[in-house]
Short mmCIF file of C-alpha atoms in Angstrom, two decimals:
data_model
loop_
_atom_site.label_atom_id
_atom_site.label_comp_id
_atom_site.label_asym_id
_atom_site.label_seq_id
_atom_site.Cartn_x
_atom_site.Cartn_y
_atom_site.Cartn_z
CA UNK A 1 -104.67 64.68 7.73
CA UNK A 2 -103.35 67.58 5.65
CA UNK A 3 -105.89 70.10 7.16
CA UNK A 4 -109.20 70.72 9.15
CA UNK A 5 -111.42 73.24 8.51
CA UNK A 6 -113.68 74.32 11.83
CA UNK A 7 -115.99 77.01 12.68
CA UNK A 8 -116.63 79.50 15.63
CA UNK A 9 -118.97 81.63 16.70
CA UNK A 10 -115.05 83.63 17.16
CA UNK A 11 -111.74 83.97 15.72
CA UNK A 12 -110.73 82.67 19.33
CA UNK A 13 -113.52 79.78 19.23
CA UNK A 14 -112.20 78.08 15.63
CA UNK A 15 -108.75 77.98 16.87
CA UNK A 16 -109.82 76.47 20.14
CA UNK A 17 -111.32 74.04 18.11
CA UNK A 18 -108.59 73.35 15.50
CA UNK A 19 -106.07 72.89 18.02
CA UNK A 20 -108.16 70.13 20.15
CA UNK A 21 -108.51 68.45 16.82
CA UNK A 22 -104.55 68.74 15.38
CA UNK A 23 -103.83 68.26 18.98
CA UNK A 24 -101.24 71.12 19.14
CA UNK A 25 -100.80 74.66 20.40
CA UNK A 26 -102.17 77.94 18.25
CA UNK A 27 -98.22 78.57 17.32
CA UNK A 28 -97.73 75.30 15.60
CA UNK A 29 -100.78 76.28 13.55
CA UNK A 30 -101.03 77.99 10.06
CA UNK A 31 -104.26 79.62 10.05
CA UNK A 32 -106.14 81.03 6.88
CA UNK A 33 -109.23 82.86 7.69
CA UNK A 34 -111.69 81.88 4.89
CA UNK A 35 -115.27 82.74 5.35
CA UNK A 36 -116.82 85.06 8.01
CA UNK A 37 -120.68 85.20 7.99
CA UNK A 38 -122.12 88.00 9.95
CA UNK A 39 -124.98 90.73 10.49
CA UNK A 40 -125.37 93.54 12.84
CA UNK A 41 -123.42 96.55 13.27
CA UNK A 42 -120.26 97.31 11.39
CA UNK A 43 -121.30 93.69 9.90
CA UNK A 44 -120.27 91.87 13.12
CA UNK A 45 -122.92 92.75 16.31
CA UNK A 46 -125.48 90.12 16.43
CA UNK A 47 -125.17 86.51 14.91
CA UNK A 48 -121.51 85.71 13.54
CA UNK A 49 -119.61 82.95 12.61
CA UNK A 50 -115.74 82.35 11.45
CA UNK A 51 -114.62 79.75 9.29
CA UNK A 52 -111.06 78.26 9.12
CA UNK A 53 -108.80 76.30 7.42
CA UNK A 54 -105.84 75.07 10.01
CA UNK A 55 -102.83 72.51 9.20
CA UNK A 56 -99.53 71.75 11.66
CA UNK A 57 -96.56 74.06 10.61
CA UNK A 58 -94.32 71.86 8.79
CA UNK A 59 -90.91 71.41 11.12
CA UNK A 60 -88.85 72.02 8.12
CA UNK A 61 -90.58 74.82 7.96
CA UNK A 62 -87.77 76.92 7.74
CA UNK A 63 -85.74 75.05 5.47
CA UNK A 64 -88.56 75.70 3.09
CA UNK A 65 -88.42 79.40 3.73
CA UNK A 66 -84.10 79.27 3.12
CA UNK A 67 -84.49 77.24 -0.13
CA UNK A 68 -87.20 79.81 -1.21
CA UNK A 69 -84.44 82.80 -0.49
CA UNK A 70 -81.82 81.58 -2.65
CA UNK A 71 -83.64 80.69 -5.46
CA UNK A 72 -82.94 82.89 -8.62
CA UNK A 73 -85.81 86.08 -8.61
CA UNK A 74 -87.94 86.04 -11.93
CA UNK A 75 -89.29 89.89 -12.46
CA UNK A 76 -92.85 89.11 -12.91
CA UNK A 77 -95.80 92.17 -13.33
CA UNK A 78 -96.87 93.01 -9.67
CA UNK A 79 -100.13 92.86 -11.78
CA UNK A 80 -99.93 89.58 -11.95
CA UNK A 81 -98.99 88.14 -8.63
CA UNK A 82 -101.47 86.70 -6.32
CA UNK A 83 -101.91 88.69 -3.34
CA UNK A 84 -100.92 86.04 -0.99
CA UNK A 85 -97.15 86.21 -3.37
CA UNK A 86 -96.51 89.55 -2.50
CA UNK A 87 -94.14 90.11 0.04
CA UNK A 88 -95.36 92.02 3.20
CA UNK A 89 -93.45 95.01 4.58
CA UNK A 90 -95.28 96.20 7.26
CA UNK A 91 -95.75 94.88 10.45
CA UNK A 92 -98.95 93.82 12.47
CA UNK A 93 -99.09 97.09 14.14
CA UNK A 94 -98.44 98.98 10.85
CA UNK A 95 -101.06 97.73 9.22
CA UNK A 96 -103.40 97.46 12.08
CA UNK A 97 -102.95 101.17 12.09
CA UNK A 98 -103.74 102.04 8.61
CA UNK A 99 -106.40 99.69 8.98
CA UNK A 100 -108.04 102.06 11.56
CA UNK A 101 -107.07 105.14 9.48
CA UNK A 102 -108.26 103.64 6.53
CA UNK A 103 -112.08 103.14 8.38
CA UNK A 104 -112.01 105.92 9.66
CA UNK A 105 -113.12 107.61 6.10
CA UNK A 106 -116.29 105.17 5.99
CA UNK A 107 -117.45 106.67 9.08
CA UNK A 108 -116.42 110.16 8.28
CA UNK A 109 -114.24 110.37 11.54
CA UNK A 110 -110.63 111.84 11.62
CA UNK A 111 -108.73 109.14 13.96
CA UNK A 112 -105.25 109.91 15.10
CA UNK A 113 -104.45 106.05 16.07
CA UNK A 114 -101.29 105.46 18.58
CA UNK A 115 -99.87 101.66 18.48
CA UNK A 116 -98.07 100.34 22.09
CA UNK A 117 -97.04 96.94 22.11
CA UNK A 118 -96.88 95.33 25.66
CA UNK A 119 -95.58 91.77 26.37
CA UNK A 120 -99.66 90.75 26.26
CA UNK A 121 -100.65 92.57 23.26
CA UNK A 122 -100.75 94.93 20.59
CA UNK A 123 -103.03 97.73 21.64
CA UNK A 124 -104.42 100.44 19.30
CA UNK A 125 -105.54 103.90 21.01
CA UNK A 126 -107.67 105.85 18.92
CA UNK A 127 -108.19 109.71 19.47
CA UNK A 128 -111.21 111.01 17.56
CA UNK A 129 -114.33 113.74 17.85
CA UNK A 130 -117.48 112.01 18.17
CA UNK A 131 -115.70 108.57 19.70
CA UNK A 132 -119.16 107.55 21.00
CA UNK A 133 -120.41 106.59 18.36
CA UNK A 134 -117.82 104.19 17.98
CA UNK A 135 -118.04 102.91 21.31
CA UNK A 136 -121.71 102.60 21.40
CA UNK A 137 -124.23 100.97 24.19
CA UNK A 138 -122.06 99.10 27.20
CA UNK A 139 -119.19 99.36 24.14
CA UNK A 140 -120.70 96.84 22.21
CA UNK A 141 -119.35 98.81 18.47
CA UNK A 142 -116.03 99.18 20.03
CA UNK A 143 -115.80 95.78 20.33
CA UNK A 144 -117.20 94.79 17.42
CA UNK A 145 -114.75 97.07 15.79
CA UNK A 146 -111.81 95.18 17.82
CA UNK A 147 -113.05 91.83 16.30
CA UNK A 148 -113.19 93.39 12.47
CA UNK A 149 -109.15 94.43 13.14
CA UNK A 150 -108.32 91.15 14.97
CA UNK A 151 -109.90 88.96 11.99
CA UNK A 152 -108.44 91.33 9.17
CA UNK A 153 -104.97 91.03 10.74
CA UNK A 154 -105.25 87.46 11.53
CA UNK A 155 -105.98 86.81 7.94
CA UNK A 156 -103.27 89.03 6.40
CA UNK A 157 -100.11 87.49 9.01
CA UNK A 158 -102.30 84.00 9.03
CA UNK A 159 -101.99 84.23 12.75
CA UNK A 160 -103.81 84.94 15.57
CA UNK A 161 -102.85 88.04 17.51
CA UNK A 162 -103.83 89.49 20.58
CA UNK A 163 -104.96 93.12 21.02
CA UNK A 164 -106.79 95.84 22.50
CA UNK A 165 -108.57 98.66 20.96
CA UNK A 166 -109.64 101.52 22.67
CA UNK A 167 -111.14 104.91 21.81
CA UNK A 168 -110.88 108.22 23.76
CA UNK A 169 -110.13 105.82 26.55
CA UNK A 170 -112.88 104.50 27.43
CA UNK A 171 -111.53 101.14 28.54
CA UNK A 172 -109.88 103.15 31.49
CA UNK A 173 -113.18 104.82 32.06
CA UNK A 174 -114.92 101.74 31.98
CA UNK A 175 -112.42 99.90 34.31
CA UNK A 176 -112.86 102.10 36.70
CA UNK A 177 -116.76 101.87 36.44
CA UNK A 178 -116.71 97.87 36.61
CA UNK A 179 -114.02 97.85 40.16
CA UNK A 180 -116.61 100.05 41.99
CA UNK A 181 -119.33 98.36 41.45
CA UNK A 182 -118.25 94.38 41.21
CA UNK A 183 -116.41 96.18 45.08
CA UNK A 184 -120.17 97.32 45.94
CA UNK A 185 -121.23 93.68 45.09
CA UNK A 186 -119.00 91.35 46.53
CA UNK A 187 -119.29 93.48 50.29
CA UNK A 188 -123.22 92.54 49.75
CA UNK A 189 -121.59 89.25 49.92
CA UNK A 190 -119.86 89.19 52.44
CA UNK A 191 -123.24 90.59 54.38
CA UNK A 192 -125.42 88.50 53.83
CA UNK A 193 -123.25 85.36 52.06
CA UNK A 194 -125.52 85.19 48.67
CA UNK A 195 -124.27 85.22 45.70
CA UNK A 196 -124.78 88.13 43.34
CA UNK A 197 -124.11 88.20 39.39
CA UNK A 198 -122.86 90.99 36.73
CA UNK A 199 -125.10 92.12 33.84
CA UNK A 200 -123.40 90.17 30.85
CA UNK A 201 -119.37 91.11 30.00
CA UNK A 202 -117.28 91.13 27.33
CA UNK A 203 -114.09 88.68 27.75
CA UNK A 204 -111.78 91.84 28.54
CA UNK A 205 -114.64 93.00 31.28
CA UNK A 206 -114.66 89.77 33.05
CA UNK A 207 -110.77 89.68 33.41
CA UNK A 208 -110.21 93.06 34.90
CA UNK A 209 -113.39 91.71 37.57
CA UNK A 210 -111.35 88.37 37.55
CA UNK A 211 -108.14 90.18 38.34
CA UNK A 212 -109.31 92.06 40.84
CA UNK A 213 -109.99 89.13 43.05
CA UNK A 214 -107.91 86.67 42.18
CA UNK A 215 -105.93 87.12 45.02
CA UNK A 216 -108.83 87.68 47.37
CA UNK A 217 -109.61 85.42 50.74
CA UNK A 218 -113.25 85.79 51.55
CA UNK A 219 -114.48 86.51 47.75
CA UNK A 220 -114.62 83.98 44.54
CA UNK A 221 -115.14 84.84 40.90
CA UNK A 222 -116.25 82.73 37.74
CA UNK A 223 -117.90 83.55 34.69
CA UNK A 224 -121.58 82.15 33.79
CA UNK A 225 -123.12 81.68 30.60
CA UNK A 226 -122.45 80.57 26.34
CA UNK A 227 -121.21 82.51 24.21
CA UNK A 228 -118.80 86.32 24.16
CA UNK A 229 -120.49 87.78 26.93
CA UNK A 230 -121.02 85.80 30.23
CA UNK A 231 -122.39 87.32 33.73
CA UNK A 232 -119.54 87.28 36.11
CA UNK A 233 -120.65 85.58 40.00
CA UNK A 234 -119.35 86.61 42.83
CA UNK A 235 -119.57 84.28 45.84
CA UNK A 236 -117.91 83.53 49.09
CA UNK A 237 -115.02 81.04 49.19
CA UNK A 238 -115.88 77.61 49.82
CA UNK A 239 -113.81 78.06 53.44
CA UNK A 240 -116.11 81.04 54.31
CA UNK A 241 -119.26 79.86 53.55
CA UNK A 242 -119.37 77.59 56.87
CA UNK A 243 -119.08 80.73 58.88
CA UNK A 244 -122.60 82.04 57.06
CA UNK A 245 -125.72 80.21 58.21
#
């Protein structure tokens, strides 16, 4: 099989898919974005769907690449060169960057956008009056705006990359905001030994609430629910429970 194409209700959901099918990891993969059918805010809030094409790297791969470097250049119009010819000097976090800078003229915002790169991910840090609107209910544009950046990067570098974006830090804010009260919710727990559950999270909401107990005795964690949000339980571990009656 030369390729598969698959489709997601995510970037993150295709891939899963493509590599249980082509049986390998997301690195062996070439990816090629090639349809993405959505509605809602900033074109991605509300239904959505990604469509990919996916084939295994070829393991002379790089042999290809070293053939391709010696061969003899032919000037040819940059006018007439397919986009996918042209060579690519910038990096992920370049672009990602005047990707942001770039929107930030549709939406009549001045950003000032700072790129760190961490050994998890890229993260963009955006700086701008008005960031609210941006960020919207529970954060739901922000992270609609993450998705738009992770699919446009993913199907410039035909990889899958994985990043944060957060405005006037609001991630921080909302970090805090999520440990106080998942804290508030898992000591009801321990009281009385029922389980209580989150309002729906976002994937990067979950984890910090995951984190945070992941190394706890008396208190459990797992996500509930289809699709990118899921409501986050908190219960006692199984070796507590048979102290609660």
């Amino acid at each position: 099989m030369d390729f598969i194409e698959v489709e997601g209700k995510t970037y993150e959901d295709a891939i899963r898919k493509a590599s249980i099918e082509l049986n390998a990891a997301e690195r062996d993969l070439e990816i090629d974005v090639k349809e993405i059918d959505t509605k809602g805010i900033l074109g991605f809030l509300g239904g959505k769907k990604v469509r990919i094409t996916a084939r295994i790297k070829k393991t002379d791969y790089l042999k290809e690449e070293i053939a391709r470097a010696d061969m003899p250049k032919i000037d040819t119009p940059k006018a007439n060169v397919p986009d996918s010819d042209v060579p690519m000097t910038d990096t992920p976090e370049e672009y990602g960057k005047s990707f942001l800078e770039e929107l930030s003229g549709f939406v009549d915002l001045n950003f000032n956008v700072k790129v760190t790169k961490t050994t998890e991910r890229l993260m963009f840090l955006v700086q701008c009056d008005h960031g609210d609107i941006l960020i919207g209910k529970d954060g739901e544009t922000l992270e609609a705006l993450q998705h738009v950046l992770r699919l446009a990067i993913a199907k410039r570098y035909k990889q899958g990359l994985k990043l944060l974006v957060d405005i006037n830090g609001y991630r921080e804010k909302r970090r805090k905001a999520l440990t106080i009260m998942v804290k508030r919710l898992a000591d009801k727990v321990k009281r009385t030994g029922r389980i209580q559950k989150t309002d729906p999270l976002n994937p990067y909401e979950r984890r910090v609430i995951h984190t945070l107990f992941k190394n706890n005795r008396n208190v459990s964690t797992k996500s509930e629910g289809e699709g990118h949000t899921k409501r986050v339980v908190v219960s006692l571990r199984k070796k507590n429970m048979n102290g609660k009656k």
